[in-house]
Amino acid sequence: METVDVLVVGAGPGGSTTAYHLARHGLDVLLVEKSAFPREKVCGDGLTPRAVAALLRMGVDVTEPGFERIDGLRIYSRRTTLELRWPTLADFPPYGLVRPRGEFDELLARRAEKAGARLVERTEAVAPVFDDAGWVAGATLRTEDGAEREVRARFVVASDGAASRFATPAGVRRVEGRPIGIAARRYYRIERSPGPWLESWLDLWDGDAQLPGYGWLFPVADGTINLGAGLLDTFRGFKGVSARGVFDAFVRMLPAEWGIREETAVGPTLSGPLPTSLNRAPSAVPGLLLVGDAAGAVNPWNGEGIAYAMETGEIAADLLHEAVTTDRPALAHAYPTRLREAYGRYYFLGRQFVRLIGEPRIMRVLTDYGLPQAWLMRFALRVMGNLTDGPKGDLQDKLIYALERMAPAK
C-alpha cells in the first residue's frame, strides 16, 4: 500500500498551489487529477493583481508568452464608460493578467511537479478512506481503465472543485444562505481588441428589461476574447433565468459591428457554478482540508476564484507543513480559524452587498448615479478586488479596513 505525507485531490489552481508549497518544503506529496492536461475549465481567465501576487510567490515568470498583461478595468453602463487602473500598492503588483485555464492549470500543475510533487493524471479519488478513529487517512483512487488502489496519507486536501463530491462522505455540506452563482462563457475571434483592459458590464439589458447579472470581455494572448456573463442567486428573479439565457442576452446587447456572432465563435458556450463566501463547511475535518472552490472560497464581491484558490492553498500548505514536521496533527485544525481571519469580515460585507444589488431598484441607482463618479468607482475597485495594504495604507485603505472591522467575523 502506498503511503504519502499529503494527498491532494484535484490539480486546479488550489490543489497545485497547495502541492507546490508542500513539495517545496520537502514533504512527500501526491497530486491526483481525474482529467488529463490540457483540460478545459469554465472561467473568465482573468487574474487580478491579487492572483498575480500568488503566482509570483510560486516563482512563475508572468512575462512568458501566453500571459496577456492587464492594466485595469474598463466599466460600461448605459450612461457612461469608465477606465480604472489597478492601484499602486506595496503588497500587490499594479497589473493583472489573462491566461486561458486550459493552459494556466497545467502551468501550475507542472510547477508543483517541478517542485517535487508527484502528479498523476487520469486518476480519480473516488472516496476518502477513514481510520479507526474516524480520521480521513487517505483515498481510494481509480484510473480510467477502472483499476482501483488505496493510498494512505497523513493528510488529504480536497481541491476537486465546486461540487467537491470527495468531501461529502466526510460530512462537508453547503452552508445555506451563502450566495452561489452561475456563469457562462465562450471564446470568439474578432478584430476588436479591448487593449490592456478587463471590460465589465455591470448592468445588462434585453431591450428595455434590465437583467440580473453582469458581463465581461477579456483579451487573450492568442488574439481571441473570453466573453461571459454571470449572476448570483441574490438577484431577484434568479430562479427564472439561466446563465446561458443571460449570456445570450448579453451577446445581443453588444454592438453588432464588434462581430460577436456564431461565425466568429471558437468552441461552445459552457457554464459552471460560482460557490462564494466559504459556503462549504466545515472547511476542515480530522485529516482533511478543503481549498479553493471546494471550500466555496470565491469572492462574493466580484466572482473572483483563482486568487482565493491559490491563497487558501498556501494557508493549508503552511499549516500542514508544520503539522507534519512537528508531528502535531491537531495544528491542521486551525485551518477554519485562519480562513475566518483572512476572509470572514470581508466576505460578510460582500454578502450584504450582493443582497443589496439583487434588488433591481438599488442596482439601477448604483449604475445610474454611482458609476459616473470616478473617485467612487476607484474606491469600489479596491474594495471589490480586495486590494489594500490594510491599516498601514493610505486613506482609502484605512476606510476599507474600518469597514471590515465593523463587520462580524463570520
mmCIF file of C-alpha atoms in Angstrom:
data_model
loop_
_atom_site.group_PDB
_atom_site.id
_atom_site.type_symbol
_atom_site.label_atom_id
_atom_site.label_comp_id
_atom_site.label_asym_id
_atom_site.label_seq_id
_atom_site.Cartn_x
_atom_site.Cartn_y
_atom_site.Cartn_z
ATOM 1 C CA MET A 1 0.000 0.000 0.000
ATOM 2 C CA GLU A 2 1.338 3.428 -0.963
ATOM 3 C CA THR A 3 1.764 5.985 1.837
ATOM 4 C CA VAL A 4 2.447 9.716 1.447
ATOM 5 C CA ASP A 5 2.594 12.763 3.678
ATOM 6 C CA VAL A 6 -0.180 14.613 1.830
ATOM 7 C CA LEU A 7 -2.597 13.500 -0.874
ATOM 8 C CA VAL A 8 -4.018 16.394 -2.896
ATOM 9 C CA VAL A 9 -7.251 15.641 -4.751
ATOM 10 C CA GLY A 10 -7.621 17.826 -7.841
ATOM 11 C CA ALA A 11 -4.966 19.754 -9.786
ATOM 12 C CA GLY A 12 -6.742 23.058 -10.270
ATOM 13 C CA PRO A 13 -5.132 26.298 -9.035
ATOM 14 C CA GLY A 14 -5.882 25.494 -5.381
ATOM 15 C CA GLY A 15 -4.609 21.933 -5.463
ATOM 16 C CA SER A 16 -1.497 22.675 -7.485
ATOM 17 C CA THR A 17 -0.607 25.655 -5.291
ATOM 18 C CA THR A 18 -1.011 23.505 -2.173
ATOM 19 C CA ALA A 19 1.141 20.759 -3.686
ATOM 20 C CA TYR A 20 3.815 23.227 -4.795
ATOM 21 C CA HIS A 21 4.272 24.829 -1.387
ATOM 22 C CA LEU A 22 4.246 21.466 0.411
ATOM 23 C CA ALA A 23 6.735 19.889 -2.003
ATOM 24 C CA ARG A 24 9.000 22.915 -1.793
ATOM 25 C CA HIS A 25 9.257 22.217 1.940
ATOM 26 C CA GLY A 26 10.327 18.649 1.210
ATOM 27 C CA LEU A 27 7.104 16.794 2.001
ATOM 28 C CA ASP A 28 6.062 13.695 0.051
ATOM 29 C CA VAL A 29 3.060 14.927 -1.963
ATOM 30 C CA LEU A 30 0.843 13.039 -4.393
ATOM 31 C CA LEU A 31 -1.339 15.246 -6.626
ATOM 32 C CA VAL A 32 -4.104 13.374 -8.463
ATOM 33 C CA GLU A 33 -6.206 14.753 -11.309
ATOM 34 C CA LYS A 34 -9.120 12.860 -12.855
ATOM 35 C CA SER A 35 -8.672 14.567 -16.242
ATOM 36 C CA ALA A 36 -5.575 14.939 -18.394
ATOM 37 C CA PHE A 37 -3.829 18.199 -19.226
ATOM 38 C CA PRO A 38 -4.596 20.319 -21.069
ATOM 39 C CA ARG A 39 -8.212 20.333 -19.965
ATOM 40 C CA GLU A 40 -10.927 22.951 -20.248
ATOM 41 C CA LYS A 41 -12.429 24.866 -17.338
ATOM 42 C CA VAL A 42 -15.323 27.321 -17.324
ATOM 43 C CA CYS A 43 -13.796 30.609 -16.184
ATOM 44 C CA GLY A 44 -13.278 34.200 -17.218
ATOM 45 C CA ASP A 45 -9.496 33.543 -17.298
ATOM 46 C CA GLY A 46 -8.847 36.887 -15.591
ATOM 47 C CA LEU A 47 -6.129 37.215 -12.953
ATOM 48 C CA THR A 48 -6.304 40.274 -10.695
ATOM 49 C CA PRO A 49 -3.202 41.716 -9.001
ATOM 50 C CA ARG A 50 -4.076 39.519 -6.007
ATOM 51 C CA ALA A 51 -3.743 36.397 -8.169
ATOM 52 C CA VAL A 52 -0.570 37.732 -9.789
ATOM 53 C CA ALA A 53 0.978 38.136 -6.335
ATOM 54 C CA ALA A 54 0.239 34.467 -5.593
ATOM 55 C CA LEU A 55 1.841 33.482 -8.914
ATOM 56 C CA LEU A 56 4.962 35.470 -8.120
ATOM 57 C CA ARG A 57 5.232 33.694 -4.767
ATOM 58 C CA MET A 58 5.343 30.453 -6.757
ATOM 59 C CA GLY A 59 8.194 31.791 -8.878
ATOM 60 C CA VAL A 60 6.122 31.830 -12.072
ATOM 61 C CA ASP A 61 7.509 34.011 -14.869
ATOM 62 C CA VAL A 62 4.466 36.122 -15.685
ATOM 63 C CA THR A 63 6.228 37.744 -18.658
ATOM 64 C CA GLU A 64 6.418 34.486 -20.605
ATOM 65 C CA PRO A 65 4.343 34.051 -23.789
ATOM 66 C CA GLY A 66 0.733 33.121 -23.105
ATOM 67 C CA PHE A 67 0.091 35.773 -20.469
ATOM 68 C CA GLU A 68 -1.786 38.912 -21.521
ATOM 69 C CA ARG A 69 -0.975 41.883 -19.295
ATOM 70 C CA ILE A 70 -3.896 43.918 -17.961
ATOM 71 C CA ASP A 71 -3.538 47.475 -16.662
ATOM 72 C CA GLY A 72 -7.010 47.899 -15.233
ATOM 73 C CA LEU A 73 -10.762 47.696 -15.622
ATOM 74 C CA ARG A 74 -12.984 49.360 -18.218
ATOM 75 C CA ILE A 75 -16.567 49.560 -16.968
ATOM 76 C CA TYR A 76 -19.615 50.070 -19.166
ATOM 77 C CA SER A 77 -23.131 51.148 -18.311
ATOM 78 C CA ARG A 78 -25.907 52.779 -20.300
ATOM 79 C CA ARG A 79 -24.816 56.189 -19.075
ATOM 80 C CA THR A 80 -21.047 56.057 -19.019
ATOM 81 C CA THR A 81 -17.778 54.282 -19.767
ATOM 82 C CA LEU A 82 -15.041 54.458 -17.155
ATOM 83 C CA GLU A 83 -11.418 53.285 -17.182
ATOM 84 C CA LEU A 84 -9.810 52.451 -13.842
ATOM 85 C CA ARG A 85 -6.180 51.435 -13.481
ATOM 86 C CA TRP A 86 -5.137 48.961 -10.842
ATOM 87 C CA PRO A 87 -3.908 50.773 -7.724
ATOM 88 C CA THR A 88 -0.230 51.035 -6.857
ATOM 89 C CA LEU A 89 0.209 49.175 -3.564
ATOM 90 C CA ALA A 90 3.062 47.704 -1.582
ATOM 91 C CA ASP A 91 1.546 44.226 -1.331
ATOM 92 C CA PHE A 92 0.304 43.728 -4.904
ATOM 93 C CA PRO A 93 1.670 44.429 -8.391
ATOM 94 C CA PRO A 94 -0.097 47.202 -10.354
ATOM 95 C CA TYR A 95 -1.212 44.868 -13.137
ATOM 96 C CA GLY A 96 -3.339 41.818 -13.804
ATOM 97 C CA LEU A 97 -3.153 39.046 -16.391
ATOM 98 C CA VAL A 98 -5.306 36.856 -18.606
ATOM 99 C CA ARG A 99 -4.463 33.271 -19.431
ATOM 100 C CA PRO A 100 -6.880 30.520 -20.540
ATOM 101 C CA ARG A 101 -7.491 27.946 -17.841
ATOM 102 C CA GLY A 102 -6.578 25.130 -20.201
ATOM 103 C CA GLU A 103 -3.015 26.490 -20.183
ATOM 104 C CA PHE A 104 -2.973 28.081 -16.748
ATOM 105 C CA ASP A 105 -3.964 25.000 -14.753
ATOM 106 C CA GLU A 106 -1.350 22.867 -16.479
ATOM 107 C CA LEU A 107 1.321 25.507 -15.871
ATOM 108 C CA LEU A 108 0.623 25.394 -12.114
ATOM 109 C CA ALA A 109 0.446 21.598 -12.023
ATOM 110 C CA ARG A 110 3.812 21.317 -13.788
ATOM 111 C CA ARG A 111 5.195 23.912 -11.401
ATOM 112 C CA ALA A 112 4.139 21.713 -8.474
ATOM 113 C CA GLU A 113 5.653 18.699 -10.214
ATOM 114 C CA LYS A 114 8.926 20.524 -10.727
ATOM 115 C CA ALA A 115 8.981 21.390 -7.009
ATOM 116 C CA GLY A 116 8.847 17.678 -6.199
ATOM 117 C CA ALA A 117 5.167 16.736 -6.077
ATOM 118 C CA ARG A 118 4.169 13.589 -7.949
ATOM 119 C CA LEU A 119 1.398 14.354 -10.426
ATOM 120 C CA VAL A 120 -0.876 11.520 -11.564
ATOM 121 C CA GLU A 121 -3.396 12.338 -14.302
ATOM 122 C CA ARG A 122 -6.474 10.392 -15.429
ATOM 123 C CA THR A 123 -6.906 9.223 -11.852
ATOM 124 C CA GLU A 124 -9.954 9.989 -9.714
ATOM 125 C CA ALA A 125 -10.111 9.970 -5.926
ATOM 126 C CA VAL A 126 -13.497 8.301 -5.628
ATOM 127 C CA ALA A 127 -13.853 8.208 -1.845
ATOM 128 C CA PRO A 128 -11.952 9.025 1.336
ATOM 129 C CA VAL A 129 -10.526 6.267 3.493
ATOM 130 C CA PHE A 130 -11.100 6.534 7.266
ATOM 131 C CA ASP A 131 -9.007 5.113 10.094
ATOM 132 C CA ASP A 132 -10.399 3.504 13.233
ATOM 133 C CA ALA A 133 -10.680 6.880 14.966
ATOM 134 C CA GLY A 134 -12.755 8.348 12.116
ATOM 135 C CA TRP A 135 -9.970 10.496 10.662
ATOM 136 C CA VAL A 136 -9.603 10.800 6.895
ATOM 137 C CA ALA A 137 -6.474 8.739 6.286
ATOM 138 C CA GLY A 138 -6.242 8.531 2.502
ATOM 139 C CA ALA A 139 -8.383 7.738 -0.510
ATOM 140 C CA THR A 140 -9.416 5.092 -2.957
ATOM 141 C CA LEU A 141 -8.057 6.005 -6.388
ATOM 142 C CA ARG A 142 -9.473 4.788 -9.685
ATOM 143 C CA THR A 143 -7.772 5.059 -13.080
ATOM 144 C CA GLU A 144 -9.523 5.428 -16.428
ATOM 145 C CA ASP A 145 -9.404 1.671 -17.024
ATOM 146 C CA GLY A 146 -11.260 1.035 -13.755
ATOM 147 C CA ALA A 147 -8.305 -0.207 -11.723
ATOM 148 C CA GLU A 148 -8.501 0.815 -8.062
ATOM 149 C CA ARG A 149 -5.893 1.190 -5.365
ATOM 150 C CA GLU A 150 -5.752 2.674 -1.902
ATOM 151 C CA VAL A 151 -3.323 5.423 -0.927
ATOM 152 C CA ARG A 152 -2.774 6.273 2.708
ATOM 153 C CA ALA A 153 -1.821 9.820 3.722
ATOM 154 C CA ARG A 154 -1.165 11.702 6.913
ATOM 155 C CA PHE A 155 -3.409 14.423 5.490
ATOM 156 C CA VAL A 156 -5.682 14.817 2.477
ATOM 157 C CA VAL A 157 -6.545 18.087 0.712
ATOM 158 C CA ALA A 158 -9.810 18.274 -1.243
ATOM 159 C CA SER A 159 -9.405 20.676 -4.162
ATOM 160 C CA ASP A 160 -11.814 18.987 -6.554
ATOM 161 C CA GLY A 161 -13.933 21.994 -7.466
ATOM 162 C CA ALA A 162 -17.323 23.437 -6.656
ATOM 163 C CA ALA A 163 -19.158 20.139 -6.181
ATOM 164 C CA SER A 164 -16.352 18.518 -4.141
ATOM 165 C CA ARG A 165 -18.011 15.136 -4.055
ATOM 166 C CA PHE A 166 -14.910 13.747 -2.399
ATOM 167 C CA ALA A 167 -15.525 15.700 0.828
ATOM 168 C CA THR A 168 -19.216 14.820 1.177
ATOM 169 C CA PRO A 169 -18.700 11.424 2.897
ATOM 170 C CA ALA A 170 -16.572 13.236 5.489
ATOM 171 C CA GLY A 171 -19.552 15.367 6.495
ATOM 172 C CA VAL A 172 -18.883 18.529 4.494
ATOM 173 C CA ARG A 173 -22.058 20.333 3.421
ATOM 174 C CA ARG A 174 -23.111 23.567 1.767
ATOM 175 C CA VAL A 175 -23.830 26.447 4.159
ATOM 176 C CA GLU A 176 -27.371 27.503 3.333
ATOM 177 C CA GLY A 177 -27.946 31.198 2.766
ATOM 178 C CA ARG A 178 -24.497 31.947 1.379
ATOM 179 C CA PRO A 179 -24.539 33.259 -2.190
ATOM 180 C CA ILE A 180 -23.883 30.924 -5.062
ATOM 181 C CA GLY A 181 -23.764 31.945 -8.680
ATOM 182 C CA ILE A 182 -23.593 30.572 -12.182
ATOM 183 C CA ALA A 183 -21.661 31.833 -15.179
ATOM 184 C CA ALA A 184 -21.376 31.060 -18.880
ATOM 185 C CA ARG A 185 -18.551 31.897 -21.246
ATOM 186 C CA ARG A 186 -17.468 31.442 -24.841
ATOM 187 C CA TYR A 187 -14.369 32.332 -26.852
ATOM 188 C CA TYR A 188 -14.569 34.462 -30.010
ATOM 189 C CA ARG A 189 -12.055 35.598 -32.588
ATOM 190 C CA ILE A 190 -12.889 39.159 -33.590
ATOM 191 C CA GLU A 191 -10.967 42.146 -34.919
ATOM 192 C CA ARG A 192 -11.789 44.409 -31.990
ATOM 193 C CA SER A 193 -9.387 44.294 -29.055
ATOM 194 C CA PRO A 194 -10.073 45.927 -25.692
ATOM 195 C CA GLY A 195 -6.379 46.652 -25.216
ATOM 196 C CA PRO A 196 -4.848 46.155 -21.756
ATOM 197 C CA TRP A 197 -8.247 46.203 -20.033
ATOM 198 C CA LEU A 198 -10.654 43.796 -18.456
ATOM 199 C CA GLU A 199 -14.001 45.022 -19.733
ATOM 200 C CA SER A 200 -17.043 44.705 -17.484
ATOM 201 C CA TRP A 201 -20.745 45.473 -17.836
ATOM 202 C CA LEU A 202 -22.499 45.987 -14.512
ATOM 203 C CA ASP A 203 -25.968 46.379 -15.961
ATOM 204 C CA LEU A 204 -27.312 44.033 -18.613
ATOM 205 C CA TRP A 205 -30.357 44.763 -20.721
ATOM 206 C CA ASP A 206 -32.602 42.768 -23.005
ATOM 207 C CA GLY A 207 -34.364 45.573 -24.818
ATOM 208 C CA ASP A 208 -35.871 47.730 -22.066
ATOM 209 C CA ALA A 209 -35.723 44.986 -19.451
ATOM 210 C CA GLN A 210 -32.800 45.044 -17.028
ATOM 211 C CA LEU A 211 -31.460 41.572 -16.373
ATOM 212 C CA PRO A 212 -29.873 40.232 -13.218
ATOM 213 C CA GLY A 213 -26.152 39.688 -13.586
ATOM 214 C CA TYR A 214 -23.020 41.137 -15.136
ATOM 215 C CA GLY A 215 -20.955 40.626 -18.268
ATOM 216 C CA TRP A 216 -17.274 40.588 -19.181
ATOM 217 C CA LEU A 217 -14.968 40.684 -22.186
ATOM 218 C CA PHE A 218 -11.340 39.744 -21.525
ATOM 219 C CA PRO A 219 -8.496 39.740 -24.102
ATOM 220 C CA VAL A 220 -6.476 36.533 -24.566
ATOM 221 C CA ALA A 221 -2.863 36.484 -25.749
ATOM 222 C CA ASP A 222 -3.658 34.427 -28.861
ATOM 223 C CA GLY A 223 -5.941 37.176 -30.184
ATOM 224 C CA THR A 224 -9.243 35.688 -29.082
ATOM 225 C CA ILE A 225 -11.527 37.106 -26.399
ATOM 226 C CA ASN A 226 -13.223 35.435 -23.463
ATOM 227 C CA LEU A 227 -16.817 36.677 -23.332
ATOM 228 C CA GLY A 228 -19.016 35.742 -20.424
ATOM 229 C CA ALA A 229 -21.919 36.571 -18.147
ATOM 230 C CA GLY A 230 -22.763 35.565 -14.613
ATOM 231 C CA LEU A 231 -25.374 36.049 -11.936
ATOM 232 C CA LEU A 232 -25.776 35.319 -8.243
ATOM 233 C CA ASP A 233 -28.782 33.782 -6.555
ATOM 234 C CA THR A 234 -29.250 37.011 -4.581
ATOM 235 C CA PHE A 235 -30.632 38.660 -7.729
ATOM 236 C CA ARG A 236 -34.397 38.898 -7.836
ATOM 237 C CA GLY A 237 -35.724 36.557 -10.484
ATOM 238 C CA PHE A 238 -32.677 34.265 -10.294
ATOM 239 C CA LYS A 239 -34.798 31.108 -10.465
ATOM 240 C CA GLY A 240 -36.436 32.251 -13.672
ATOM 241 C CA VAL A 241 -33.249 32.729 -15.683
ATOM 242 C CA SER A 242 -30.230 30.667 -16.675
ATOM 243 C CA ALA A 243 -26.587 31.530 -17.202
ATOM 244 C CA ARG A 244 -26.970 30.640 -20.873
ATOM 245 C CA GLY A 245 -30.035 32.879 -21.176
ATOM 246 C CA VAL A 246 -28.246 35.850 -19.610
ATOM 247 C CA PHE A 247 -25.188 35.183 -21.787
ATOM 248 C CA ASP A 248 -27.292 35.141 -24.973
ATOM 249 C CA ALA A 249 -28.979 38.400 -23.966
ATOM 250 C CA PHE A 250 -25.574 39.935 -23.285
ATOM 251 C CA VAL A 251 -24.367 38.983 -26.763
ATOM 252 C CA ARG A 252 -27.459 40.614 -28.299
ATOM 253 C CA MET A 253 -26.784 43.771 -26.286
ATOM 254 C CA LEU A 254 -23.262 44.284 -27.668
ATOM 255 C CA PRO A 255 -22.680 46.412 -30.794
ATOM 256 C CA ALA A 256 -23.173 44.393 -34.000
ATOM 257 C CA GLU A 257 -20.036 45.931 -35.517
ATOM 258 C CA TRP A 258 -17.903 44.128 -32.909
ATOM 259 C CA GLY A 259 -18.568 40.929 -34.836
ATOM 260 C CA ILE A 260 -19.577 38.712 -31.910
ATOM 261 C CA ARG A 261 -21.705 36.084 -33.612
ATOM 262 C CA GLU A 262 -21.841 32.366 -34.280
ATOM 263 C CA GLU A 263 -19.424 32.569 -37.198
ATOM 264 C CA THR A 264 -16.672 34.125 -35.058
ATOM 265 C CA ALA A 265 -17.133 31.781 -32.094
ATOM 266 C CA VAL A 266 -14.335 29.417 -31.070
ATOM 267 C CA GLY A 267 -15.829 26.411 -29.321
ATOM 268 C CA PRO A 268 -19.153 26.045 -27.494
ATOM 269 C CA THR A 269 -20.751 28.081 -24.725
ATOM 270 C CA LEU A 270 -20.003 26.439 -21.383
ATOM 271 C CA SER A 271 -21.349 27.219 -17.924
ATOM 272 C CA GLY A 272 -20.434 26.428 -14.329
ATOM 273 C CA PRO A 273 -21.126 27.318 -10.673
ATOM 274 C CA LEU A 274 -19.599 30.061 -8.522
ATOM 275 C CA PRO A 275 -19.525 28.950 -4.857
ATOM 276 C CA THR A 276 -18.848 32.071 -2.785
ATOM 277 C CA SER A 277 -18.241 33.225 0.778
ATOM 278 C CA LEU A 278 -16.769 29.971 2.139
ATOM 279 C CA ASN A 279 -20.139 28.354 1.567
ATOM 280 C CA ARG A 280 -18.998 24.816 2.410
ATOM 281 C CA ALA A 281 -18.404 23.719 5.977
ATOM 282 C CA PRO A 282 -16.580 22.553 7.840
ATOM 283 C CA SER A 283 -13.540 23.573 5.817
ATOM 284 C CA ALA A 284 -11.538 21.043 7.804
ATOM 285 C CA VAL A 285 -12.410 17.713 9.395
ATOM 286 C CA PRO A 286 -9.862 15.415 11.064
ATOM 287 C CA GLY A 287 -7.317 14.544 8.387
ATOM 288 C CA LEU A 288 -8.943 16.588 5.589
ATOM 289 C CA LEU A 289 -8.741 20.250 4.486
ATOM 290 C CA LEU A 290 -10.694 21.940 1.680
ATOM 291 C CA VAL A 291 -9.211 24.621 -0.568
ATOM 292 C CA GLY A 292 -10.447 26.817 -3.408
ATOM 293 C CA ASP A 293 -13.867 26.162 -4.916
ATOM 294 C CA ALA A 294 -14.191 23.008 -2.826
ATOM 295 C CA ALA A 295 -14.308 25.311 0.201
ATOM 296 C CA GLY A 296 -16.577 27.794 -1.595
ATOM 297 C CA ALA A 297 -13.842 30.413 -1.444
ATOM 298 C CA VAL A 298 -14.941 32.571 -4.416
ATOM 299 C CA ASN A 299 -15.070 36.307 -3.631
ATOM 300 C CA PRO A 300 -18.762 37.370 -3.495
ATOM 301 C CA TRP A 301 -17.886 40.943 -4.444
ATOM 302 C CA ASN A 302 -16.603 40.153 -7.931
ATOM 303 C CA GLY A 303 -16.803 36.403 -8.608
ATOM 304 C CA GLU A 304 -13.020 36.019 -8.459
ATOM 305 C CA GLY A 305 -11.961 32.488 -7.621
ATOM 306 C CA ILE A 306 -8.391 31.866 -8.799
ATOM 307 C CA ALA A 307 -6.663 34.176 -6.305
ATOM 308 C CA TYR A 308 -8.559 32.683 -3.385
ATOM 309 C CA ALA A 309 -7.959 29.131 -4.545
ATOM 310 C CA MET A 310 -4.233 29.839 -4.563
ATOM 311 C CA GLU A 311 -4.277 31.708 -1.257
ATOM 312 C CA THR A 312 -6.275 29.027 0.576
ATOM 313 C CA GLY A 313 -3.822 26.507 -0.856
ATOM 314 C CA GLU A 314 -0.940 28.473 0.642
ATOM 315 C CA ILE A 315 -2.673 28.701 4.026
ATOM 316 C CA ALA A 316 -3.385 24.962 4.006
ATOM 317 C CA ALA A 317 0.195 24.128 2.975
ATOM 318 C CA ASP A 318 1.635 26.289 5.737
ATOM 319 C CA LEU A 319 -0.408 24.536 8.424
ATOM 320 C CA LEU A 320 0.108 21.038 7.012
ATOM 321 C CA HIS A 321 3.853 21.526 6.760
ATOM 322 C CA GLU A 322 4.006 22.497 10.427
ATOM 323 C CA ALA A 323 1.675 19.663 11.452
ATOM 324 C CA VAL A 324 3.726 17.029 9.622
ATOM 325 C CA THR A 325 7.198 18.238 10.566
ATOM 326 C CA THR A 326 6.313 18.675 14.264
ATOM 327 C CA ASP A 327 4.152 15.545 14.373
ATOM 328 C CA ARG A 328 1.288 17.590 15.788
ATOM 329 C CA PRO A 329 -1.674 16.757 13.530
ATOM 330 C CA ALA A 330 -4.074 18.897 15.548
ATOM 331 C CA LEU A 331 -2.340 22.018 14.187
ATOM 332 C CA ALA A 332 -4.171 21.491 10.908
ATOM 333 C CA HIS A 333 -7.474 22.001 12.734
ATOM 334 C CA ALA A 334 -6.621 25.696 12.981
ATOM 335 C CA TYR A 335 -7.355 25.982 9.248
ATOM 336 C CA PRO A 336 -11.005 27.180 9.568
ATOM 337 C CA THR A 337 -9.859 29.849 12.018
ATOM 338 C CA ARG A 338 -7.163 31.001 9.595
ATOM 339 C CA LEU A 339 -9.746 31.285 6.819
ATOM 340 C CA ARG A 340 -12.098 33.303 9.028
ATOM 341 C CA GLU A 341 -9.259 35.622 9.989
ATOM 342 C CA ALA A 342 -8.267 36.101 6.353
ATOM 343 C CA TYR A 343 -11.699 36.443 4.751
ATOM 344 C CA GLY A 344 -14.504 36.341 7.334
ATOM 345 C CA ARG A 345 -15.270 40.042 7.696
ATOM 346 C CA TYR A 346 -14.592 40.841 4.058
ATOM 347 C CA TYR A 347 -16.868 38.071 2.808
ATOM 348 C CA PHE A 348 -19.561 39.066 5.314
ATOM 349 C CA LEU A 349 -19.609 42.568 3.840
ATOM 350 C CA GLY A 350 -19.664 41.071 0.356
ATOM 351 C CA ARG A 351 -22.747 39.030 1.184
ATOM 352 C CA GLN A 352 -24.572 42.145 2.341
ATOM 353 C CA PHE A 353 -23.503 43.962 -0.821
ATOM 354 C CA VAL A 354 -24.733 41.306 -3.236
ATOM 355 C CA ARG A 355 -28.048 41.086 -1.406
ATOM 356 C CA LEU A 356 -28.486 44.829 -1.848
ATOM 357 C CA ILE A 357 -27.684 44.854 -5.550
ATOM 358 C CA GLY A 358 -30.002 41.896 -6.036
ATOM 359 C CA GLU A 359 -32.802 44.448 -5.777
ATOM 360 C CA PRO A 360 -33.205 45.988 -9.269
ATOM 361 C CA ARG A 361 -34.041 49.472 -7.969
ATOM 362 C CA ILE A 362 -30.890 49.639 -5.893
ATOM 363 C CA MET A 363 -28.780 48.271 -8.722
ATOM 364 C CA ARG A 364 -30.225 50.907 -11.059
ATOM 365 C CA VAL A 365 -29.336 53.703 -8.644
ATOM 366 C CA LEU A 366 -25.780 52.395 -8.366
ATOM 367 C CA THR A 367 -25.280 52.123 -12.113
ATOM 368 C CA ASP A 368 -27.025 55.403 -12.987
ATOM 369 C CA TYR A 369 -25.520 57.588 -10.284
ATOM 370 C CA GLY A 370 -22.561 55.703 -8.818
ATOM 371 C CA LEU A 371 -20.755 54.637 -11.978
ATOM 372 C CA PRO A 372 -20.211 58.169 -13.364
ATOM 373 C CA GLN A 373 -18.320 59.103 -10.173
ATOM 374 C CA ALA A 374 -14.706 58.173 -10.940
ATOM 375 C CA TRP A 375 -13.477 58.678 -7.347
ATOM 376 C CA LEU A 376 -16.223 56.389 -6.031
ATOM 377 C CA MET A 377 -15.504 53.696 -8.597
ATOM 378 C CA ARG A 378 -11.767 53.768 -7.851
ATOM 379 C CA PHE A 379 -12.656 53.110 -4.229
ATOM 380 C CA ALA A 380 -15.107 50.385 -5.292
ATOM 381 C CA LEU A 381 -12.440 48.719 -7.471
ATOM 382 C CA ARG A 382 -10.171 48.367 -4.467
ATOM 383 C CA VAL A 383 -12.964 47.093 -2.237
ATOM 384 C CA MET A 384 -14.316 44.577 -4.746
ATOM 385 C CA GLY A 385 -10.835 43.365 -5.678
ATOM 386 C CA ASN A 386 -9.731 43.155 -2.028
ATOM 387 C CA LEU A 387 -6.713 45.262 -2.980
ATOM 388 C CA THR A 388 -5.403 47.188 0.012
ATOM 389 C CA ASP A 389 -2.332 47.431 2.162
ATOM 390 C CA GLY A 390 -4.554 47.285 5.232
ATOM 391 C CA PRO A 391 -4.384 49.737 8.146
ATOM 392 C CA LYS A 392 -0.871 50.856 7.205
ATOM 393 C CA GLY A 393 -2.004 52.095 3.784
ATOM 394 C CA ASP A 394 -3.481 55.352 2.508
ATOM 395 C CA LEU A 395 -6.860 56.889 3.347
ATOM 396 C CA GLN A 396 -8.778 54.520 1.057
ATOM 397 C CA ASP A 397 -7.076 51.539 2.680
ATOM 398 C CA LYS A 398 -7.944 52.828 6.123
ATOM 399 C CA LEU A 399 -11.587 53.341 5.138
ATOM 400 C CA ILE A 400 -11.813 49.801 3.768
ATOM 401 C CA TYR A 401 -10.088 48.427 6.831
ATOM 402 C CA ALA A 402 -12.514 50.315 9.082
ATOM 403 C CA LEU A 403 -15.484 48.860 7.184
ATOM 404 C CA GLU A 404 -14.104 45.359 7.620
ATOM 405 C CA ARG A 405 -13.554 45.857 11.353
ATOM 406 C CA MET A 406 -17.195 46.891 11.725
ATOM 407 C CA ALA A 407 -18.396 43.561 10.354
ATOM 408 C CA PRO A 408 -18.612 40.410 12.458
ATOM 409 C CA ALA A 409 -16.086 37.693 11.571
ATOM 410 C CA LYS A 410 -18.481 35.133 10.113
#
